[in-house]
Short mmCIF file of C-alpha atoms and ligand atoms in Angstrom, two decimals:
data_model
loop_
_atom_site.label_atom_id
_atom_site.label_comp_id
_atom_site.label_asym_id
_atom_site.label_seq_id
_atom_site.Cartn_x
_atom_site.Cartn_y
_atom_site.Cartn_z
CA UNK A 1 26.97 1.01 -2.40
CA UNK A 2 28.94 -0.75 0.70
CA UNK A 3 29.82 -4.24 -0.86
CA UNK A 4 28.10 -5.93 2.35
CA UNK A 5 24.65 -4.83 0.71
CA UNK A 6 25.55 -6.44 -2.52
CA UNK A 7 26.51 -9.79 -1.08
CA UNK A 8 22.86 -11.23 -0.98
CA UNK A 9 20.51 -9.64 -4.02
CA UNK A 10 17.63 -8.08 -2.22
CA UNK A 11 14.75 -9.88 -3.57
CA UNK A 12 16.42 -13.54 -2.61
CA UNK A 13 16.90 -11.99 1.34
CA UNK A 14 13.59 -11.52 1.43
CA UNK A 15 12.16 -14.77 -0.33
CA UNK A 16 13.89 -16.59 2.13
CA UNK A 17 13.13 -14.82 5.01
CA UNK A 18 8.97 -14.85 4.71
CA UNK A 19 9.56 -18.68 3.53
CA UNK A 20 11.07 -19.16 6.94
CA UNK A 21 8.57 -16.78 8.55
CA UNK A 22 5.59 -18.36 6.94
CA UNK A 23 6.86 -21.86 7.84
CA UNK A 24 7.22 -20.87 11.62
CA UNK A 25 2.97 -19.76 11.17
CA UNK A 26 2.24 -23.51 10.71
CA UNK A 27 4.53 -24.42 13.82
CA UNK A 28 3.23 -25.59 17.46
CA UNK A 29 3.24 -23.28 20.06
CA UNK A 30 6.36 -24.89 21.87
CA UNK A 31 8.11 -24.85 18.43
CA UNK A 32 7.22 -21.34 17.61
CA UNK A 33 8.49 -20.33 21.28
CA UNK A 34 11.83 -21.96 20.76
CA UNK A 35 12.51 -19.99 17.74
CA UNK A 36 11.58 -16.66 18.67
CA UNK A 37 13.75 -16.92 21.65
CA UNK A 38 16.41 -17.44 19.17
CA UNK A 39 16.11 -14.89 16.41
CA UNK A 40 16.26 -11.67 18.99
CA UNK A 41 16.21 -9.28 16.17
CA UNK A 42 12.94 -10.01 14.46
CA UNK A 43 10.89 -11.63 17.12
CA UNK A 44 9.23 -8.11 18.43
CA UNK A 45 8.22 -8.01 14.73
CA UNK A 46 7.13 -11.53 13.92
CA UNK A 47 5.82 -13.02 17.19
CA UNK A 48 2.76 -10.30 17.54
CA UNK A 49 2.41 -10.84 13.60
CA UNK A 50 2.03 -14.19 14.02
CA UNK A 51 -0.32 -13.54 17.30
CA UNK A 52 -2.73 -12.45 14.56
CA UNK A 53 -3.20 -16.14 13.61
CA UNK A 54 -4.86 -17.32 10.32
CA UNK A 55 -4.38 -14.55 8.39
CA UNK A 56 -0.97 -13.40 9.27
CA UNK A 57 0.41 -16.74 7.84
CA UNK A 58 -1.04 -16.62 4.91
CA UNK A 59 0.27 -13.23 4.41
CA UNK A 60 3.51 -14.15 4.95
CA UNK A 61 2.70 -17.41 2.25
CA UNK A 62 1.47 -14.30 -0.18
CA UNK A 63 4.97 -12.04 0.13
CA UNK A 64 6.66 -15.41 0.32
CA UNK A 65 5.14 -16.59 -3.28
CA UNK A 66 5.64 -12.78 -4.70
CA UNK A 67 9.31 -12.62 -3.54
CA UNK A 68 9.49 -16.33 -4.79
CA UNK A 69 8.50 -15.88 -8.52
CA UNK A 70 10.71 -12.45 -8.58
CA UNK A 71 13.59 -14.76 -8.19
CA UNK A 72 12.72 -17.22 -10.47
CA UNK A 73 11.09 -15.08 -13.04
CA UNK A 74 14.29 -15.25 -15.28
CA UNK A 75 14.64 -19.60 -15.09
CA UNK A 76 11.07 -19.57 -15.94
CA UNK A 77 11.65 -17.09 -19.27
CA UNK A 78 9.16 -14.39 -17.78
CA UNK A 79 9.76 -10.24 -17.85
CA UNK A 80 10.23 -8.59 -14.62
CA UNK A 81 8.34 -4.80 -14.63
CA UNK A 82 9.08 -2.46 -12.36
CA UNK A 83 5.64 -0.88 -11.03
CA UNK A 84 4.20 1.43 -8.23
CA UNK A 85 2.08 0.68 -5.78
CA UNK A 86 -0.62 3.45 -7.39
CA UNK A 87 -0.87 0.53 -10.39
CA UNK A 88 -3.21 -2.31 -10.00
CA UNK A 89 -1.05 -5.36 -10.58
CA UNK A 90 -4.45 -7.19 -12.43
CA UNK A 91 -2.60 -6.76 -15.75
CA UNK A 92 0.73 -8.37 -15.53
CA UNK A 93 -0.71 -11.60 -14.06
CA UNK A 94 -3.00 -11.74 -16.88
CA UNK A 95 -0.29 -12.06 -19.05
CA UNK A 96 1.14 -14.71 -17.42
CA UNK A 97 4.77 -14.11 -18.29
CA UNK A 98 4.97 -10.84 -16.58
CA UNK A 99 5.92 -10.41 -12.87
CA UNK A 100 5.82 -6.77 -10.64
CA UNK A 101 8.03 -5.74 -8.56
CA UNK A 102 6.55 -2.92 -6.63
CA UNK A 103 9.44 -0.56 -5.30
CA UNK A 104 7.19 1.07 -2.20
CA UNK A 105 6.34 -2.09 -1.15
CA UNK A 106 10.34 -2.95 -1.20
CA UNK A 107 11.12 0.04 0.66
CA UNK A 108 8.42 -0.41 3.47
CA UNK A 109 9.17 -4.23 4.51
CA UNK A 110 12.96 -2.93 4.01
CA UNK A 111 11.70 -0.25 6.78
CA UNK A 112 9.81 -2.90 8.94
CA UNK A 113 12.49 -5.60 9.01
CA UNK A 114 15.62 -3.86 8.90
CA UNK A 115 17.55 -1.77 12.06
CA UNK A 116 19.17 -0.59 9.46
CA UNK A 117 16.26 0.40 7.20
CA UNK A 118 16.68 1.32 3.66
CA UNK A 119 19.01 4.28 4.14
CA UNK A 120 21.75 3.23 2.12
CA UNK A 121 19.34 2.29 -1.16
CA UNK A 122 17.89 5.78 -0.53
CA UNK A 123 21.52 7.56 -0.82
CA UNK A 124 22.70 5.70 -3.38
CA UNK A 125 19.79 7.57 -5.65
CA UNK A 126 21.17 10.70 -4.48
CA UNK A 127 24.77 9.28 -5.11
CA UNK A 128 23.79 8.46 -9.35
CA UNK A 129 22.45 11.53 -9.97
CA UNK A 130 18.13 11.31 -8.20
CA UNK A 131 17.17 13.93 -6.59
CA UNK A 132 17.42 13.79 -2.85
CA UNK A 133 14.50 15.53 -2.28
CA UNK A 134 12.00 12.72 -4.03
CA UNK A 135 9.52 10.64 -1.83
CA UNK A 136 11.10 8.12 0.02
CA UNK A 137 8.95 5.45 -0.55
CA UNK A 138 9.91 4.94 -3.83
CA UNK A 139 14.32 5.45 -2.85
CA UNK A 140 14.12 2.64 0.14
CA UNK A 141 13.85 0.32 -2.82
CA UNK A 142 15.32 1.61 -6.09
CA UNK A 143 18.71 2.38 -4.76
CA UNK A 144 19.09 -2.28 -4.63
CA UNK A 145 18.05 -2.20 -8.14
CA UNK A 146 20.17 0.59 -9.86
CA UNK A 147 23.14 -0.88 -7.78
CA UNK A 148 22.54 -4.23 -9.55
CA UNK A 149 21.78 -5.99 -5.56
CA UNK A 150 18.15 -6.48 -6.71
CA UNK A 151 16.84 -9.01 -9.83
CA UNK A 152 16.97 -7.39 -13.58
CA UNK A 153 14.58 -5.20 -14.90
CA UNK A 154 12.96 -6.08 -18.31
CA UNK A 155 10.76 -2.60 -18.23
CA UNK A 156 8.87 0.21 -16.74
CA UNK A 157 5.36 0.60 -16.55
CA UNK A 158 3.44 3.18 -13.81
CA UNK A 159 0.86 5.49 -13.62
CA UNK A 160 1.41 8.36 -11.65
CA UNK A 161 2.11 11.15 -14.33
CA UNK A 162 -0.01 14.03 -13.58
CA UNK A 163 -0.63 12.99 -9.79
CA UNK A 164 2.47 12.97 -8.52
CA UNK A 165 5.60 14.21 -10.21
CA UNK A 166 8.54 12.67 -7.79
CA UNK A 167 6.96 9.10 -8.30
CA UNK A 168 6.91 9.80 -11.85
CA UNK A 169 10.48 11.27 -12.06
CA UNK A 170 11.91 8.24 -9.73
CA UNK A 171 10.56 5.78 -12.18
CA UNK A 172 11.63 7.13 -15.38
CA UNK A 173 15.17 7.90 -13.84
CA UNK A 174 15.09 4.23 -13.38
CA UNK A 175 14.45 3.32 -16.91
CA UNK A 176 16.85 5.67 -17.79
CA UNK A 177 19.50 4.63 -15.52
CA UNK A 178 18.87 1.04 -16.26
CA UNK A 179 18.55 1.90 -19.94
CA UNK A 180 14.84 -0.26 -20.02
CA UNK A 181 11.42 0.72 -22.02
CA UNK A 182 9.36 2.90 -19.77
CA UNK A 183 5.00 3.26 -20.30
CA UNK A 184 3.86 6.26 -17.83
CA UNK A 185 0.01 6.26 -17.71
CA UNK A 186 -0.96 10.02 -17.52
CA UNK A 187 -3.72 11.71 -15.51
CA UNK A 188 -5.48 14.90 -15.82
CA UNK A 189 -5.90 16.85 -12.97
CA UNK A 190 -10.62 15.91 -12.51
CA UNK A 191 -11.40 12.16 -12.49
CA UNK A 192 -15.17 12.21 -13.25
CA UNK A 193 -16.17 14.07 -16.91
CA UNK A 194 -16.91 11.90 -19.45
CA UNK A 195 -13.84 12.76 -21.51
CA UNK A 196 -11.58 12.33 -18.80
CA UNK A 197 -12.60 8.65 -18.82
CA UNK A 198 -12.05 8.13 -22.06
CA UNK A 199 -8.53 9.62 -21.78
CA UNK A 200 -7.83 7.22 -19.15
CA UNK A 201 -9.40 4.20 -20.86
CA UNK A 202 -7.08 4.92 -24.42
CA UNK A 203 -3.99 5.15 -22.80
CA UNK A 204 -4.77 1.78 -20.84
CA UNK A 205 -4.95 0.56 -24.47
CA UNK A 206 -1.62 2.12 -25.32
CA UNK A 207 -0.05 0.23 -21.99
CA UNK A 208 -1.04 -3.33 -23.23
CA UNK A 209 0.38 -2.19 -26.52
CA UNK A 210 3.82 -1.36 -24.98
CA UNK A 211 3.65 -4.81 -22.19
CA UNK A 212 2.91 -7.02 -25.42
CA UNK A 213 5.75 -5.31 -26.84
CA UNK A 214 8.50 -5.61 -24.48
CA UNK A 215 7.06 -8.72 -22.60
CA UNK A 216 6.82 -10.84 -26.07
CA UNK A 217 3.21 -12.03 -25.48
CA UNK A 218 -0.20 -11.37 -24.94
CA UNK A 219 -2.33 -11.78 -22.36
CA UNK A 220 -5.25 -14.58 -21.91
CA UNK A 221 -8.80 -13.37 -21.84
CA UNK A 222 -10.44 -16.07 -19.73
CA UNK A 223 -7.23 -15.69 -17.16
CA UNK A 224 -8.41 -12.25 -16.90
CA UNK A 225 -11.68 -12.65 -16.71
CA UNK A 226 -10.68 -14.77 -13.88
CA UNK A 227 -8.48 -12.57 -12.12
CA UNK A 228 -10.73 -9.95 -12.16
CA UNK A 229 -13.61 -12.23 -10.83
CA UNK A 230 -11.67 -13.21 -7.69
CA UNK A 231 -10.90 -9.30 -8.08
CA UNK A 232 -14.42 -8.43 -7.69
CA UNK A 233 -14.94 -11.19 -4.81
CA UNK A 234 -11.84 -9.23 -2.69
CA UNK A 235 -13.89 -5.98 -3.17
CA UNK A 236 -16.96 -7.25 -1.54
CA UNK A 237 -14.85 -8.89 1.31
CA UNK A 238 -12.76 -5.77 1.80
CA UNK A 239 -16.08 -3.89 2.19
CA UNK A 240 -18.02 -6.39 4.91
CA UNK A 241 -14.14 -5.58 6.98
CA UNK A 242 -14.85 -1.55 6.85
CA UNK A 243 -18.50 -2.45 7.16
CA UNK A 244 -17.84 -3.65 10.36
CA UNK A 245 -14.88 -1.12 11.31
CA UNK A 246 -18.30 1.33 11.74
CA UNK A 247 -18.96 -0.57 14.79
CA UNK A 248 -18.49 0.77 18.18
CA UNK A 249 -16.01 -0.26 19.53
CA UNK A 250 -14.41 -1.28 16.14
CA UNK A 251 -13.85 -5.19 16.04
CA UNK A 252 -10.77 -4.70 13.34
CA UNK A 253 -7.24 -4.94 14.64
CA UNK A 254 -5.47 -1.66 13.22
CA UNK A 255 -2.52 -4.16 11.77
CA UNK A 256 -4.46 -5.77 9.17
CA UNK A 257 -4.72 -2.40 7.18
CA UNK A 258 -0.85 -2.87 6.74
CA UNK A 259 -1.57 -6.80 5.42
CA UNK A 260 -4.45 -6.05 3.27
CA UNK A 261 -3.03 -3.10 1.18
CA UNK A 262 0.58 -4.85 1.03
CA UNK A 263 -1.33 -7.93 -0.20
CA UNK A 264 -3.52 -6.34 -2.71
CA UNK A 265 -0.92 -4.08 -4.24
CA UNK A 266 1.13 -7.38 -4.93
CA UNK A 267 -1.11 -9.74 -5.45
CA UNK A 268 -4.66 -8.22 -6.71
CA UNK A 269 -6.85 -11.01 -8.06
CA UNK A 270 -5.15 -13.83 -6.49
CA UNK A 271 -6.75 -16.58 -4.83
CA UNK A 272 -4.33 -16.54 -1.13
CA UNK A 273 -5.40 -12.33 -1.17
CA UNK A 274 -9.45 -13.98 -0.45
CA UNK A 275 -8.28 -16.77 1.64
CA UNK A 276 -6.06 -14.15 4.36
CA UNK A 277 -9.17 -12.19 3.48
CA UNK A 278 -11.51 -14.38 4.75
CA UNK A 279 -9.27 -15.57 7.34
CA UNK A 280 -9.79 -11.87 8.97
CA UNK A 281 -13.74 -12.12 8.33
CA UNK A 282 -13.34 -14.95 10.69
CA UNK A 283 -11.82 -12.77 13.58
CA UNK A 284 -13.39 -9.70 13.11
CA UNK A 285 -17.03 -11.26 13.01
CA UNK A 286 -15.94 -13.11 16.55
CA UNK A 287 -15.16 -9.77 17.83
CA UNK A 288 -17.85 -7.88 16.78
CA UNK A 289 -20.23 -10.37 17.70
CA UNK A 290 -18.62 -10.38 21.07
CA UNK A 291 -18.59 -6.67 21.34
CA UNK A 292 -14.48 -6.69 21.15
CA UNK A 293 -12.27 -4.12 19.95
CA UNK A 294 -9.83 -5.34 17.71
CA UNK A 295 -7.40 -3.75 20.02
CA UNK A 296 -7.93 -7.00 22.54
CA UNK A 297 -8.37 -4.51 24.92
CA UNK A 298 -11.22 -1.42 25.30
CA UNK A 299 -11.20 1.23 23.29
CA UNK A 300 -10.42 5.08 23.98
CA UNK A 301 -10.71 6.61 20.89
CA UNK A 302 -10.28 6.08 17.36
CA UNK A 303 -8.27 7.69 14.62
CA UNK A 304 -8.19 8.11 11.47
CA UNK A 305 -4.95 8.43 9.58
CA UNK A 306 -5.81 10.69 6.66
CA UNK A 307 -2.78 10.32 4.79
CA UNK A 308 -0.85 6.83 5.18
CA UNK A 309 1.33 5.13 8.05
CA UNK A 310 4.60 5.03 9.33
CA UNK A 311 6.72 2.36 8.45
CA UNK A 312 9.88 3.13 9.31
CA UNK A 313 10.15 2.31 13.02
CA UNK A 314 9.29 -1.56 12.98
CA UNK A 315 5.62 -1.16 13.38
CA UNK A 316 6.17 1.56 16.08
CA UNK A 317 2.97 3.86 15.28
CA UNK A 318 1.10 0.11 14.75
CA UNK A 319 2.10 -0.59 18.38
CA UNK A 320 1.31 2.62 19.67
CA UNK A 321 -1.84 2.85 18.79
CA UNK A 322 -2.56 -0.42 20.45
CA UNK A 323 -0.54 0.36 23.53
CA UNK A 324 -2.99 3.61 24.26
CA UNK A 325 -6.01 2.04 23.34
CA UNK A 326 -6.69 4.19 20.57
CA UNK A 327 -8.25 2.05 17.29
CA UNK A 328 -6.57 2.82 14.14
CA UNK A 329 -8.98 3.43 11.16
CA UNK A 330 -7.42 3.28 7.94
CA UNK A 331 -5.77 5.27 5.92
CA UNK A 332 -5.70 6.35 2.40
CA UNK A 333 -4.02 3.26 1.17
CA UNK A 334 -6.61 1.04 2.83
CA UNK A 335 -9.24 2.32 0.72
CA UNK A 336 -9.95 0.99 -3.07
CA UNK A 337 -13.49 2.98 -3.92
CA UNK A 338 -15.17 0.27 -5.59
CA UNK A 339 -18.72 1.05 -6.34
CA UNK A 340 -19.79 -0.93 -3.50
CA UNK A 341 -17.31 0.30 -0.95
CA UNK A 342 -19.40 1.43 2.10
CA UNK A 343 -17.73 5.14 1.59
CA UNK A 344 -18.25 6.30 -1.47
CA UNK A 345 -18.63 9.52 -1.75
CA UNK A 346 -22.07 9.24 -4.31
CA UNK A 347 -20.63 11.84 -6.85
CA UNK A 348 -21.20 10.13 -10.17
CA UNK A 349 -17.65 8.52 -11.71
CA UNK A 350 -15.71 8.55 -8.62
CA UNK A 351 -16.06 4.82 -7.98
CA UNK A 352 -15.47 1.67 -10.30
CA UNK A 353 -17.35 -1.37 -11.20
CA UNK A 354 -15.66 -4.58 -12.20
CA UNK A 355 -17.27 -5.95 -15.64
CA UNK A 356 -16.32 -8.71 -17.19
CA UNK A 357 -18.51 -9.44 -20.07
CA UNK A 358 -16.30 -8.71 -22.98
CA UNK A 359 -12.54 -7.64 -23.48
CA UNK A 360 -13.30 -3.78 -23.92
CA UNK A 361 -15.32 -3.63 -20.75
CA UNK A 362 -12.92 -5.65 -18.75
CA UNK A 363 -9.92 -3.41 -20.40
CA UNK A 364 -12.35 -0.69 -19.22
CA UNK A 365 -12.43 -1.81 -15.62
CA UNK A 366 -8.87 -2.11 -15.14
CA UNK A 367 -8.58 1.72 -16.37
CA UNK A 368 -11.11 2.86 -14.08
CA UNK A 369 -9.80 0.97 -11.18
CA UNK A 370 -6.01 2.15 -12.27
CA UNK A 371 -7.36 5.84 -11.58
CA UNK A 372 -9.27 5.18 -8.41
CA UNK A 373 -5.66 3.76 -6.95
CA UNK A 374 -5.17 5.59 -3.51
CA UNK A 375 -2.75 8.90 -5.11
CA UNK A 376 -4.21 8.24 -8.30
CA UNK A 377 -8.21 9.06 -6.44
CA UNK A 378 -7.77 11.31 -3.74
CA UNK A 379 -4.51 14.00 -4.27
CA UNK A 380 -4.73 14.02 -8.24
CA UNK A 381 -6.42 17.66 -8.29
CA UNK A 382 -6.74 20.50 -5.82
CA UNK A 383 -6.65 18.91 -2.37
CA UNK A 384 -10.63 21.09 -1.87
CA UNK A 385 -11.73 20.22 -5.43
CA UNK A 386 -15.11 18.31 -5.49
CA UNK A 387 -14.25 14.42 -4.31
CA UNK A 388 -10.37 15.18 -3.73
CA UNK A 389 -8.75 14.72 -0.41
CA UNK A 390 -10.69 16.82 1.41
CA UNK A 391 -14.09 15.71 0.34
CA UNK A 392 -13.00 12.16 1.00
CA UNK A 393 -11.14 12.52 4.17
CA UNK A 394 -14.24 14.34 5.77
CA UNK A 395 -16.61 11.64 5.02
CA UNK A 396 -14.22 8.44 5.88
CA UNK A 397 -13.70 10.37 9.44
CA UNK A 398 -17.42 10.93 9.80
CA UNK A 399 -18.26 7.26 8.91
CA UNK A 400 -15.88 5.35 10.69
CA UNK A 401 -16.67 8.03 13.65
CA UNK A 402 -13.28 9.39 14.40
CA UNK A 403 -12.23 10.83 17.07
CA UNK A 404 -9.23 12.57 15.39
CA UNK A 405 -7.24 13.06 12.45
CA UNK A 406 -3.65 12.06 12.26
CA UNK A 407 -0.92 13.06 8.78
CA UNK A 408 1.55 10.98 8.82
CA UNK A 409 3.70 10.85 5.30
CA UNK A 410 6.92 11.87 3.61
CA UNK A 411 8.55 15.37 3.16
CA UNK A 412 9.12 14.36 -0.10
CA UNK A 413 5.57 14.33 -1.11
CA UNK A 414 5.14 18.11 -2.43
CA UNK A 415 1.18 16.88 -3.30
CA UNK A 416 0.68 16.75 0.11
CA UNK A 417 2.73 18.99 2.25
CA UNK A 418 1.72 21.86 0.03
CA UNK A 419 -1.32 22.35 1.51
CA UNK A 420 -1.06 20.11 4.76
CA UNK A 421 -1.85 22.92 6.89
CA UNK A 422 -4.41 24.27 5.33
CA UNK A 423 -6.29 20.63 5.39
CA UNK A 424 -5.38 20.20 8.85
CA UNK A 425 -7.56 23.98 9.18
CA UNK A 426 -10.35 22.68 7.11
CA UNK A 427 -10.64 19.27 9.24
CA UNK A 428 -10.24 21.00 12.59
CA UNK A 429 -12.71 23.61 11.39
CA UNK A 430 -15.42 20.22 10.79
CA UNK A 431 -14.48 19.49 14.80
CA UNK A 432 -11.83 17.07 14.28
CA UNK A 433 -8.81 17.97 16.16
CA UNK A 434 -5.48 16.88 13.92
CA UNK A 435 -2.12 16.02 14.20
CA UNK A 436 0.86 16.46 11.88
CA UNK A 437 3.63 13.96 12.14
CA UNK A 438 6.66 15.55 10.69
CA UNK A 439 7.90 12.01 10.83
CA UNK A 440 9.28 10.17 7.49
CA UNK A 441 7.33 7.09 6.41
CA UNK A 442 9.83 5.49 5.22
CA UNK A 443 12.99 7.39 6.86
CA UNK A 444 13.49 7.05 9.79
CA UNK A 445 16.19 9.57 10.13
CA UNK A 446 14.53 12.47 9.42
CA UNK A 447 12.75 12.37 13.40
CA UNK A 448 13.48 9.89 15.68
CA UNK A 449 10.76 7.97 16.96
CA UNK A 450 10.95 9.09 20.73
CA UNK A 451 10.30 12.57 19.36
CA UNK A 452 7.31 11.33 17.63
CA UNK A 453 5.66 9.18 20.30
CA UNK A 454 6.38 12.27 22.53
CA UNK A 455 4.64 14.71 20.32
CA UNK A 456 1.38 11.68 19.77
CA UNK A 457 1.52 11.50 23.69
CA UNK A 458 1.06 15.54 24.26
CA UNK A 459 -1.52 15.50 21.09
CA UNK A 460 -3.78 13.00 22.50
CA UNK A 461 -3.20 13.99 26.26
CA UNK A 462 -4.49 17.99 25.74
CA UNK A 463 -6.62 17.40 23.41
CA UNK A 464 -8.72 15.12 25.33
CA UNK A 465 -8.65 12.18 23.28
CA UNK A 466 -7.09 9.63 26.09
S1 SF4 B 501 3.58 9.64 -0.90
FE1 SF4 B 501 3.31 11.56 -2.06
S2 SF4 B 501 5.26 11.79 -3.12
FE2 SF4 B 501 5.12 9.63 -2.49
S3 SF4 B 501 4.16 8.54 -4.19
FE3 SF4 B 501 2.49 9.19 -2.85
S4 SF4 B 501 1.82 11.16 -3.67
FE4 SF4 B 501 3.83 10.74 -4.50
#
């Protein structure tokens, strides 16, 4: 690892730069103005973040606090786990003493903020022994850790075993490398017989077990009951946003997909998640009452990214999007498949409900949301198994009305480029003409971004869509 990397730990470079950034949301105009003209090499990213108004600052106060009690997690005596984004985070603030540190969601703002992206995290893997050919998302971030430029690890605990196996592998190499106690929730290849359920809900058991274990404590009932109250608020707040993202034209702005999952994988249950959630109620109710797009200008066509988004040019497939008029719908990280979420598919089991009215059923909910997590839902079985990514993608592109289908995701992702084409068939086949990005997500040195803004340009040009 070059030593300049290791001169300021990871997690303090960015607590310090979204307290700065979050600080400049509450500034005047004039102020704001001022400083953007002075920090050239973030302003493209932060002044048409902080365009967004409301909600954008108190996104910024969310990755500001998360960031925050990383750093301080040790002075305060509390564990540090390393997690996934595929893990609902519910858990560890119930315990109090426990704070996550997600690595994707490392590697992306690593991505967005950085000219320099994550590259050198993701070859120092490669350089102690990971395999090269692993999923990015997960490298971007591990490689400050396992060089020691990132806070200490007190343990392990995901749950992508049996969904996706270089997730899996990058986190146990981790504990391994790091020499720290390592829980892997497992998943069998269905989601909805009865037995599978109860599979999932015993080895939820088995995870408290192990986070009591190596955290030294145990978690607080009412604080959970709590948490998953406010957790249950989000849900129905999340689904009045995609409620309204049916609209013609659709009132959301494409960029607050990015800001809600980032915010829920970190901060699930907490009470600044509902506030920037609210915050974009605000602005996308004004727009649809107004018959706006939330492009701020009109809308050409829509499109629905059936995989998830690319991160690794600033916001460059954000921005063009906007630029050509064409309204972004989602992904599948922007989906949670609550029971209430206006796309579920109606298949009995594939959705979860949030109960709170005793320990089991809340221990119950947090299993069943744990394997409805984007991966952990959609690409666990056969992508044309009954409600698997085919199934699913179908009917969020025929809901939200899309015009066309767009995969964007990482070579390293064997789940999905296995049978990429053959989806891609399946969803042209239902009249929805689709585009492969051979882009990486979180690389962006595997195709340069002119090449992939040329090759979006010539898709939607001949096919119509522009
Ligand atoms: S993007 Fe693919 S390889 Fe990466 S964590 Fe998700 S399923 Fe696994």
């Amino acid at each position: 690892m070059r030593p300049e990397l290791k001169e300021y730990p990871l997690d303090s470079l960015f607590a310090s730069t979204f307290d700065i950034a979050r600080k400049v949301g509450r500034s005047t105009e004039k102020e704001r103005a001022i400083l953007l003209k002075n920090v050239p090499y973030v302003s493209g990213l932060l002044g048409p973040l902080l365009s967004l108004g409301k909600p954008a600052t108190t996104f910024l106060e969310i990755m500001a606090e998360y960031y925050g009690n990383l750093i301080n997690a040790k002075k305060q005596g509390k564990k540090v786990v390393m997690t996934t984004f595929c893990f609902d985070p519910t858990i560890f603030y119930a315990f109090g003493n426990l704070v996550p540190v997600t690595l994707e969601v490392g590697t992306v703002i690593t991505s967005i903020l950085w000219k320099r992206g994550s590259f050198d995290f993701m070859d120092f893997c490669t350089e102690v022994g990971f395999s090269e050919t692993g999923c990015s998302s997960q490298r971007g971030a591990m490689g400050a850790y396992l060089a020691g430029a990132g806070v200490d690890i007190d343990m392990v605990a995901v749950n992508m075993g049996g969904v996706c196996d270089t997730n899996s592998n990058a986190y146990s190499f981790a504990a391994q490398y790091l020499n720290k106690p390592f829980y892997g929730l497992d998943y069998p290849a269905e989601l909805t017989p009865d037995d599978v359920t109860q599979y999932h809900r015993k080895d939820y058991r088995a995870l408290i077990r192990f986070l009591e274990e190596h955290g030294q404590c145990s978690f607080d009932i009412d604080r959970l009951r709590e948490l998953l109250d406010e957790k249950r608020l989000q849900e129905s707040l999340m689904d009045e946003l995609e409620e309204m993202q049916r609209l013609v034209p659709n009132p959301v702005p494409g960029i607050f997909h990015l800001l809600i999952y980032a915010a829920r994988y970190t901060f699930s249950g907490g009470k600044k998640f509902t506030q920037m959630l609210r915050e974009m109620i605000e602005i996308v109710r004004n727009n649809a009452e107004n018959g706006l797009s939330g492009l701020g200008k009109p809308e050409k066509s829509r499109a629905f990214l059936f995989y998830i988004d690319n991160f690794s040019f600033n916001v460059g497939m954000f921005d063009w999007l906007e630029k050509n008029q064409v309204s972004h719908m989602g992904c599948m990280l922007s989906r949670t498949f609550s029971e209430t979420a206006p796309y579920r598919t109606g298949v009995p089991g594939t959705t979860f409900s949030i109960n709170t009215k005793n320990l089991d059923t809340m221990i119950d909910s947090l299993a069943d949301i744990n394997a409805r997590m984007p991966m952990t839902r959609t690409i666990r079985g056969p992508y044309d198994a009954p409600n698997m990514w085919l199934e699913d993608s179908l009917s969020l592109a025929k809901i939200y009305k899309a015009d066309c289908c767009i995969y964007n995701g990482t070579p390293g992702c064997r789940n999905t480029w296995s049978n990429v084409k053959l989806i891609m068939r399946d969803l042209e086949k239902h009249g929805y003409p689709t585009h492969l990005v051979y882009a990486d997500a979180f690389d962006g040195r595997v195709e340069n971004w002119e090449t992939t803004a040329m090759r979006l340009d010539e898709f939607f040009k001949i096919r119509g869509l522009l």
